[in-house]
């Protein structure tokens, strides 16, 4: 998958260094994946939440952080829309970001 934009991950782990290893692992896995459907994502990340509007929420670092992406399955792209703490995630509406 082509992931746009890794910079959001880096900016987050610079503030929350405890998330760096988990985000790097997710990025590496996603970058090398060929996810063409939500089912393929769930096979690798069973705890991921599949939302409407092609959004997927990943639990990062034992569910202390959340990552929301928009997936363009046919184009093999993922757009990072949000990365934050669990508390910050509770303040957003994942379907609109």
mmCIF file with all atom_site columns, C-alpha atoms in Angstrom:
data_model
loop_
_atom_site.group_PDB
_atom_site.id
_atom_site.type_symbol
_atom_site.label_atom_id
_atom_site.label_alt_id
_atom_site.label_comp_id
_atom_site.label_asym_id
_atom_site.label_entity_id
_atom_site.label_seq_id
_atom_site.pdbx_PDB_ins_code
_atom_site.Cartn_x
_atom_site.Cartn_y
_atom_site.Cartn_z
_atom_site.occupancy
_atom_site.B_iso_or_equiv
_atom_site.pdbx_formal_charge
_atom_site.auth_seq_id
_atom_site.auth_comp_id
_atom_site.auth_asym_id
_atom_site.auth_atom_id
_atom_site.pdbx_PDB_model_num
ATOM 1  C CA . UNK A 1 1  ? 0.000   0.000   0.000  1.00 0.00 ? 1  UNK A CA 1
ATOM 2  C CA . UNK A 1 2  ? 1.104   3.536   -0.627 1.00 0.00 ? 2  UNK A CA 1
ATOM 3  C CA . UNK A 1 3  ? 0.728   5.452   2.630  1.00 0.00 ? 3  UNK A CA 1
ATOM 4  C CA . UNK A 1 4  ? 0.103   9.173   2.589  1.00 0.00 ? 4  UNK A CA 1
ATOM 5  C CA . UNK A 1 5  ? 1.533   10.748  4.753  1.00 0.00 ? 5  UNK A CA 1
ATOM 6  C CA . UNK A 1 6  ? 4.101   9.105   6.997  1.00 0.00 ? 6  UNK A CA 1
ATOM 7  C CA . UNK A 1 7  ? 4.961   12.526  8.358  1.00 0.00 ? 7  UNK A CA 1
ATOM 8  C CA . UNK A 1 8  ? 1.877   12.487  10.588 1.00 0.00 ? 8  UNK A CA 1
ATOM 9  C CA . UNK A 1 9  ? 3.173   9.344   12.241 1.00 0.00 ? 9  UNK A CA 1
ATOM 10 C CA . UNK A 1 10 ? 6.615   10.850  12.791 1.00 0.00 ? 10 UNK A CA 1
ATOM 11 C CA . UNK A 1 11 ? 5.168   14.049  14.245 1.00 0.00 ? 11 UNK A CA 1
ATOM 12 C CA . UNK A 1 12 ? 3.062   11.992  16.645 1.00 0.00 ? 12 UNK A CA 1
ATOM 13 C CA . UNK A 1 13 ? 5.870   9.747   17.859 1.00 0.00 ? 13 UNK A CA 1
ATOM 14 C CA . UNK A 1 14 ? 8.131   12.738  18.385 1.00 0.00 ? 14 UNK A CA 1
ATOM 15 C CA . UNK A 1 15 ? 5.602   13.917  20.982 1.00 0.00 ? 15 UNK A CA 1
ATOM 16 C CA . UNK A 1 16 ? 4.740   10.382  22.188 1.00 0.00 ? 16 UNK A CA 1
ATOM 17 C CA . UNK A 1 17 ? 7.963   8.358   21.924 1.00 0.00 ? 17 UNK A CA 1
ATOM 18 C CA . UNK A 1 18 ? 6.275   5.324   23.494 1.00 0.00 ? 18 UNK A CA 1
ATOM 19 C CA . UNK A 1 19 ? 4.249   4.938   20.269 1.00 0.00 ? 19 UNK A CA 1
ATOM 20 C CA . UNK A 1 20 ? 7.221   4.984   17.889 1.00 0.00 ? 20 UNK A CA 1
ATOM 21 C CA . UNK A 1 21 ? 7.949   1.259   17.785 1.00 0.00 ? 21 UNK A CA 1
ATOM 22 C CA . UNK A 1 22 ? 4.283   0.325   17.295 1.00 0.00 ? 22 UNK A CA 1
ATOM 23 C CA . UNK A 1 23 ? 3.737   2.947   14.590 1.00 0.00 ? 23 UNK A CA 1
ATOM 24 C CA . UNK A 1 24 ? 6.914   1.929   12.772 1.00 0.00 ? 24 UNK A CA 1
ATOM 25 C CA . UNK A 1 25 ? 5.786   -1.706  12.846 1.00 0.00 ? 25 UNK A CA 1
ATOM 26 C CA . UNK A 1 26 ? 2.318   -0.788  11.535 1.00 0.00 ? 26 UNK A CA 1
ATOM 27 C CA . UNK A 1 27 ? 3.824   1.386   8.792  1.00 0.00 ? 27 UNK A CA 1
ATOM 28 C CA . UNK A 1 28 ? 6.197   -1.341  7.660  1.00 0.00 ? 28 UNK A CA 1
ATOM 29 C CA . UNK A 1 29 ? 3.425   -3.940  7.573  1.00 0.00 ? 29 UNK A CA 1
ATOM 30 C CA . UNK A 1 30 ? 0.948   -1.662  5.783  1.00 0.00 ? 30 UNK A CA 1
ATOM 31 C CA . UNK A 1 31 ? 3.519   -0.443  3.260  1.00 0.00 ? 31 UNK A CA 1
ATOM 32 C CA . UNK A 1 32 ? 4.283   -4.010  2.206  1.00 0.00 ? 32 UNK A CA 1
ATOM 33 C CA . UNK A 1 33 ? 0.660   -5.169  2.243  1.00 0.00 ? 33 UNK A CA 1
ATOM 34 C CA . UNK A 1 34 ? -1.716  -5.658  -0.669 1.00 0.00 ? 34 UNK A CA 1
ATOM 35 C CA . UNK A 1 35 ? -5.000  -5.002  1.069  1.00 0.00 ? 35 UNK A CA 1
ATOM 36 C CA . UNK A 1 36 ? -7.721  -4.881  -1.567 1.00 0.00 ? 36 UNK A CA 1
ATOM 37 C CA . UNK A 1 37 ? -10.634 -5.277  0.835  1.00 0.00 ? 37 UNK A CA 1
ATOM 38 C CA . UNK A 1 38 ? -11.551 -4.737  4.485  1.00 0.00 ? 38 UNK A CA 1
ATOM 39 C CA . UNK A 1 39 ? -11.478 -8.512  4.949  1.00 0.00 ? 39 UNK A CA 1
ATOM 40 C CA . UNK A 1 40 ? -7.762  -8.563  4.104  1.00 0.00 ? 40 UNK A CA 1
ATOM 41 C CA . UNK A 1 41 ? -7.077  -5.901  6.732  1.00 0.00 ? 41 UNK A CA 1
ATOM 42 C CA . UNK A 1 42 ? -9.105  -7.759  9.371  1.00 0.00 ? 42 UNK A CA 1
ATOM 43 C CA . UNK A 1 43 ? -7.150  -10.943 8.638  1.00 0.00 ? 43 UNK A CA 1
ATOM 44 C CA . UNK A 1 44 ? -3.953  -9.186  9.752  1.00 0.00 ? 44 UNK A CA 1
ATOM 45 C CA . UNK A 1 45 ? -5.465  -6.770  12.296 1.00 0.00 ? 45 UNK A CA 1
ATOM 46 C CA . UNK A 1 46 ? -8.532  -8.448  13.837 1.00 0.00 ? 46 UNK A CA 1
ATOM 47 C CA . UNK A 1 47 ? -8.992  -5.559  16.296 1.00 0.00 ? 47 UNK A CA 1
ATOM 48 C CA . UNK A 1 48 ? -9.191  -2.961  13.509 1.00 0.00 ? 48 UNK A CA 1
ATOM 49 C CA . UNK A 1 49 ? -12.579 -1.279  13.175 1.00 0.00 ? 49 UNK A CA 1
ATOM 50 C CA . UNK A 1 50 ? -13.938 -1.056  9.651  1.00 0.00 ? 50 UNK A CA 1
ATOM 51 C CA . UNK A 1 51 ? -16.115 2.035   9.279  1.00 0.00 ? 51 UNK A CA 1
ATOM 52 C CA . UNK A 1 52 ? -18.132 3.394   6.386  1.00 0.00 ? 52 UNK A CA 1
ATOM 53 C CA . UNK A 1 53 ? -16.581 5.835   3.909  1.00 0.00 ? 53 UNK A CA 1
ATOM 54 C CA . UNK A 1 54 ? -13.589 3.455   3.564  1.00 0.00 ? 54 UNK A CA 1
ATOM 55 C CA . UNK A 1 55 ? -12.254 4.384   6.979  1.00 0.00 ? 55 UNK A CA 1
ATOM 56 C CA . UNK A 1 56 ? -10.343 1.990   9.176  1.00 0.00 ? 56 UNK A CA 1
ATOM 57 C CA . UNK A 1 57 ? -9.378  2.533   12.810 1.00 0.00 ? 57 UNK A CA 1
ATOM 58 C CA . UNK A 1 58 ? -6.288  0.708   14.047 1.00 0.00 ? 58 UNK A CA 1
ATOM 59 C CA . UNK A 1 59 ? -5.483  0.220   17.722 1.00 0.00 ? 59 UNK A CA 1
ATOM 60 C CA . UNK A 1 60 ? -1.844  1.107   18.308 1.00 0.00 ? 60 UNK A CA 1
ATOM 61 C CA . UNK A 1 61 ? 0.320   0.107   21.271 1.00 0.00 ? 61 UNK A CA 1
ATOM 62 C CA . UNK A 1 62 ? -2.188  -1.987  23.119 1.00 0.00 ? 62 UNK A CA 1
ATOM 63 C CA . UNK A 1 63 ? -5.084  0.334   22.370 1.00 0.00 ? 63 UNK A CA 1
ATOM 64 C CA . UNK A 1 64 ? -3.494  3.401   24.003 1.00 0.00 ? 64 UNK A CA 1
ATOM 65 C CA . UNK A 1 65 ? -3.310  5.157   20.632 1.00 0.00 ? 65 UNK A CA 1
ATOM 66 C CA . UNK A 1 66 ? -5.581  5.190   17.601 1.00 0.00 ? 66 UNK A CA 1
ATOM 67 C CA . UNK A 1 67 ? -4.828  5.561   13.916 1.00 0.00 ? 67 UNK A CA 1
ATOM 68 C CA . UNK A 1 68 ? -7.576  6.425   11.407 1.00 0.00 ? 68 UNK A CA 1
ATOM 69 C CA . UNK A 1 69 ? -6.976  5.961   7.694  1.00 0.00 ? 69 UNK A CA 1
ATOM 70 C CA . UNK A 1 70 ? -9.000  6.229   4.524  1.00 0.00 ? 70 UNK A CA 1
ATOM 71 C CA . UNK A 1 71 ? -8.306  3.311   2.206  1.00 0.00 ? 71 UNK A CA 1
ATOM 72 C CA . UNK A 1 72 ? -8.543  3.518   -1.572 1.00 0.00 ? 72 UNK A CA 1
ATOM 73 C CA . UNK A 1 73 ? -8.573  -0.234  -2.137 1.00 0.00 ? 73 UNK A CA 1
ATOM 74 C CA . UNK A 1 74 ? -8.567  -0.127  -5.933 1.00 0.00 ? 74 UNK A CA 1
ATOM 75 C CA . UNK A 1 75 ? -5.587  2.234   -6.018 1.00 0.00 ? 75 UNK A CA 1
ATOM 76 C CA . UNK A 1 76 ? -3.638  0.631   -3.180 1.00 0.00 ? 76 UNK A CA 1
ATOM 77 C CA . UNK A 1 77 ? -3.486  3.837   -1.142 1.00 0.00 ? 77 UNK A CA 1
ATOM 78 C CA . UNK A 1 78 ? -4.006  4.703   2.509  1.00 0.00 ? 78 UNK A CA 1
ATOM 79 C CA . UNK A 1 79 ? -4.433  8.275   3.678  1.00 0.00 ? 79 UNK A CA 1
ATOM 80 C CA . UNK A 1 80 ? -3.593  8.896   7.321  1.00 0.00 ? 80 UNK A CA 1
ATOM 81 C CA . UNK A 1 81 ? -6.355  11.111  8.660  1.00 0.00 ? 81 UNK A CA 1
ATOM 82 C CA . UNK A 1 82 ? -5.711  10.953  12.399 1.00 0.00 ? 82 UNK A CA 1
ATOM 83 C CA . UNK A 1 83 ? -3.196  9.591   14.859 1.00 0.00 ? 83 UNK A CA 1
ATOM 84 C CA . UNK A 1 84 ? -3.684  10.308  18.518 1.00 0.00 ? 84 UNK A CA 1
ATOM 85 C CA . UNK A 1 85 ? -4.197  9.035   22.008 1.00 0.00 ? 85 UNK A CA 1
ATOM 86 C CA . UNK A 1 86 ? -7.298  7.123   22.938 1.00 0.00 ? 86 UNK A CA 1
ATOM 87 C CA . UNK A 1 87 ? -8.594  10.230  24.738 1.00 0.00 ? 87 UNK A CA 1
ATOM 88 C CA . UNK A 1 88 ? -7.993  12.433  21.684 1.00 0.00 ? 88 UNK A CA 1
ATOM 89 C CA . UNK A 1 89 ? -9.766  9.864   19.509 1.00 0.00 ? 89 UNK A CA 1
ATOM 90 C CA . UNK A 1 90 ? -12.850 10.114  21.719 1.00 0.00 ? 90 UNK A CA 1
ATOM 91 C CA . UNK A 1 91 ? -13.109 13.804  20.784 1.00 0.00 ? 91 UNK A CA 1
ATOM 92 C CA . UNK A 1 92 ? -13.260 13.284  17.016 1.00 0.00 ? 92 UNK A CA 1
ATOM 93 C CA . UNK A 1 93 ? -15.825 11.839  14.662 1.00 0.00 ? 93 UNK A CA 1
ATOM 94 C CA . UNK A 1 94 ? -13.853 9.320   12.620 1.00 0.00 ? 94 UNK A CA 1
ATOM 95 C CA . UNK A 1 95 ? -16.342 9.265   9.740  1.00 0.00 ? 95 UNK A CA 1
ATOM 96 C CA . UNK A 1 96 ? -15.795 12.952  8.990  1.00 0.00 ? 96 UNK A CA 1
ATOM 97 C CA . UNK A 1 97 ? -12.067 13.416  9.284  1.00 0.00 ? 97 UNK A CA 1
#
